[in-house]
PDB file of C-alpha atoms in Angstrom:
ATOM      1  CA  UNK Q   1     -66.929 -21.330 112.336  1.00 86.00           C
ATOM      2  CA  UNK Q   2     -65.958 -22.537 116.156  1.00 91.00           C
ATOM      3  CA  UNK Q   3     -62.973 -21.521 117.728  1.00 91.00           C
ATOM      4  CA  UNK Q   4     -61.679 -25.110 117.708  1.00 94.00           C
ATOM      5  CA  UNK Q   5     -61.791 -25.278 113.854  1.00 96.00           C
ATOM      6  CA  UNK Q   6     -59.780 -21.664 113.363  1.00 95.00           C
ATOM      7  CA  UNK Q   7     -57.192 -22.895 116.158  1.00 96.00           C
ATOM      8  CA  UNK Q   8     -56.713 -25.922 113.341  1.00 96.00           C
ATOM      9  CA  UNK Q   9     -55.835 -23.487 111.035  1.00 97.00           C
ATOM     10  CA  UNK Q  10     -52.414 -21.838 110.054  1.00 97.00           C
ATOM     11  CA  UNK Q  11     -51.479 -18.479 111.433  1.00 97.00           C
ATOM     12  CA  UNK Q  12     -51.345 -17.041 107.711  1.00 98.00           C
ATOM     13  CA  UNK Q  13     -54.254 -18.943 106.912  1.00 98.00           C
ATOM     14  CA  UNK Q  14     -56.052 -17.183 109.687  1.00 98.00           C
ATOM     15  CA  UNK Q  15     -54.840 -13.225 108.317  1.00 98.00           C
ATOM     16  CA  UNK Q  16     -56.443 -14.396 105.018  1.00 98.00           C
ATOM     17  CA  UNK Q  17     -59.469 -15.275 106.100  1.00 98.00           C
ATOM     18  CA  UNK Q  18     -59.356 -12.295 108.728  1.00 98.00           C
ATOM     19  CA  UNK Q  19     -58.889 -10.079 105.218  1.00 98.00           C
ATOM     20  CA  UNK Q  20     -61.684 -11.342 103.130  1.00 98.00           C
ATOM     21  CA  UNK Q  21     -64.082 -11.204 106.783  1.00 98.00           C
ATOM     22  CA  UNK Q  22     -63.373  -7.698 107.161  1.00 98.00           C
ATOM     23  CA  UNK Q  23     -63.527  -7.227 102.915  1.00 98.00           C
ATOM     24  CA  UNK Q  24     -67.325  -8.704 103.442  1.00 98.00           C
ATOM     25  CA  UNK Q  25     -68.750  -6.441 106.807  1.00 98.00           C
ATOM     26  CA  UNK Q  26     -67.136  -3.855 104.901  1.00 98.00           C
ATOM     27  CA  UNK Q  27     -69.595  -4.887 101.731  1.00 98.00           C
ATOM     28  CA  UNK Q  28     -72.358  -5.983 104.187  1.00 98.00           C
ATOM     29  CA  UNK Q  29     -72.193  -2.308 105.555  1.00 97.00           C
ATOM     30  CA  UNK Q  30     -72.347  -0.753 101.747  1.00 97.00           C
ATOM     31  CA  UNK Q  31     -75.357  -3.128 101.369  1.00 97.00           C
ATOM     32  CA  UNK Q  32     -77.167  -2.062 104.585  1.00 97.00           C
ATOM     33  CA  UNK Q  33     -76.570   1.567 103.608  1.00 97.00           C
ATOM     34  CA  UNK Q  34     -78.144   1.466 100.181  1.00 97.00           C
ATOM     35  CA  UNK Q  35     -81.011  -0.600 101.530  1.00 96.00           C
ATOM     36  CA  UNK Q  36     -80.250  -4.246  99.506  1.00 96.00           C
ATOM     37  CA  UNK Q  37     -79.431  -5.919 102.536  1.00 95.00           C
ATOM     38  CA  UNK Q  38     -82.437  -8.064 103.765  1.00 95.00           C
ATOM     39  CA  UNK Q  39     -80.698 -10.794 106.069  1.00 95.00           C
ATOM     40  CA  UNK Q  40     -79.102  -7.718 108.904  1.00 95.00           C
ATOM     41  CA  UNK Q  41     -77.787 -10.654 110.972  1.00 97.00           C
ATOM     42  CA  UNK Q  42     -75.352 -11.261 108.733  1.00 97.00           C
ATOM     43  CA  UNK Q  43     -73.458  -8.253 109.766  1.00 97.00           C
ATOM     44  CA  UNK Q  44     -73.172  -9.473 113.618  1.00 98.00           C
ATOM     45  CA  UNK Q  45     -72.160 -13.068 112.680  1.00 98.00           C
ATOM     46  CA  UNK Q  46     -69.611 -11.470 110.368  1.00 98.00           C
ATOM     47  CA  UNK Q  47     -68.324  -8.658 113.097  1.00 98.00           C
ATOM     48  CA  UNK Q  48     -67.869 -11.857 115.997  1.00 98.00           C
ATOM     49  CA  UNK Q  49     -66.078 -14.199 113.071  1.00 98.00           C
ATOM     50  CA  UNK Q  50     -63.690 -11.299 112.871  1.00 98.00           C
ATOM     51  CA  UNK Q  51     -63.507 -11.520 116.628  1.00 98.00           C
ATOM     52  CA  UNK Q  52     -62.806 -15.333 116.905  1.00 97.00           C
ATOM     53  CA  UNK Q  53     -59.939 -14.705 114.393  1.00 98.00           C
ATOM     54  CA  UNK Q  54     -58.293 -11.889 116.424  1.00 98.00           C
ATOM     55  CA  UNK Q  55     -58.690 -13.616 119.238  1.00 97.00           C
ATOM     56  CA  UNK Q  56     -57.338 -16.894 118.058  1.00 97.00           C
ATOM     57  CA  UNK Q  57     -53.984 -14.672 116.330  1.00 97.00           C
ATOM     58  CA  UNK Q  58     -53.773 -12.780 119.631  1.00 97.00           C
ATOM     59  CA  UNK Q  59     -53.378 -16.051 121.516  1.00 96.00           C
ATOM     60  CA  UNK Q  60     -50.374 -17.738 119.894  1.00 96.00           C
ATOM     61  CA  UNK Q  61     -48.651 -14.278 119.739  1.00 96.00           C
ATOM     62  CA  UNK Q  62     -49.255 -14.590 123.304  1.00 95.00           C
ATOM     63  CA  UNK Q  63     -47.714 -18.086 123.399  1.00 95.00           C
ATOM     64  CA  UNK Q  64     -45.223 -17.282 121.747  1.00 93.00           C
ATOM     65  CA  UNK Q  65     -44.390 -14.023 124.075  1.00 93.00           C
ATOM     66  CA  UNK Q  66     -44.276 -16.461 126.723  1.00 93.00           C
ATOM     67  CA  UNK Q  67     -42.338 -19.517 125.425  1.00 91.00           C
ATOM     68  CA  UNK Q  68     -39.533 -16.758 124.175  1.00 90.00           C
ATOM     69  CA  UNK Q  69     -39.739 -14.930 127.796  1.00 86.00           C
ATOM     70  CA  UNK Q  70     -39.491 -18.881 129.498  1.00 78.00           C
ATOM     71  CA  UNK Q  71     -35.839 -19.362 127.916  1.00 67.00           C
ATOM     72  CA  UNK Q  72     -34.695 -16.351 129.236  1.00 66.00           C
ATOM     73  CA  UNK Q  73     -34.259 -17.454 132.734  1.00 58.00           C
ATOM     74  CA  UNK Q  74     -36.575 -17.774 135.570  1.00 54.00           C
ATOM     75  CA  UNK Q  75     -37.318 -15.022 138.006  1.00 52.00           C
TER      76      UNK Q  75
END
């Protein structure tokens, strides 16, 4: 998924999806361990989709850090 299409998204559609990302590296590693997992690149796309959505929620609490901190008066 691009960055673009998760920016689209909600903010609490974004934590849900972060949850069920970080429910399936957690399954993908379980996998790896006990030697059923045969596609490994699934763990790094899944690892940088977890990424994208941090990054994403990081950047509106960031905007929003900064549109509160604007109404407070300018330096």
């Amino acid at each position: 998924m691009k960055p673009e299409q998760i920016r689209l998204m909600t903010t609490e559609e974004i934590k849900a999806r972060l949850a069920d990302a970080r429910q399936e590296l957690m399954n993908l590693r379980f996998q790896l361990t006990t030697g059923q997992l045969t596609d490994t690149s699934r763990l790094k796309q899944t690892r940088r989709l977890i990424a994208r959505y941090l990054t994403v929620l990081r950047e509106r609490e960031l905007a929003e850090a900064k549109e509160k901190g604007a109404g407070k008066g300018a330096r």
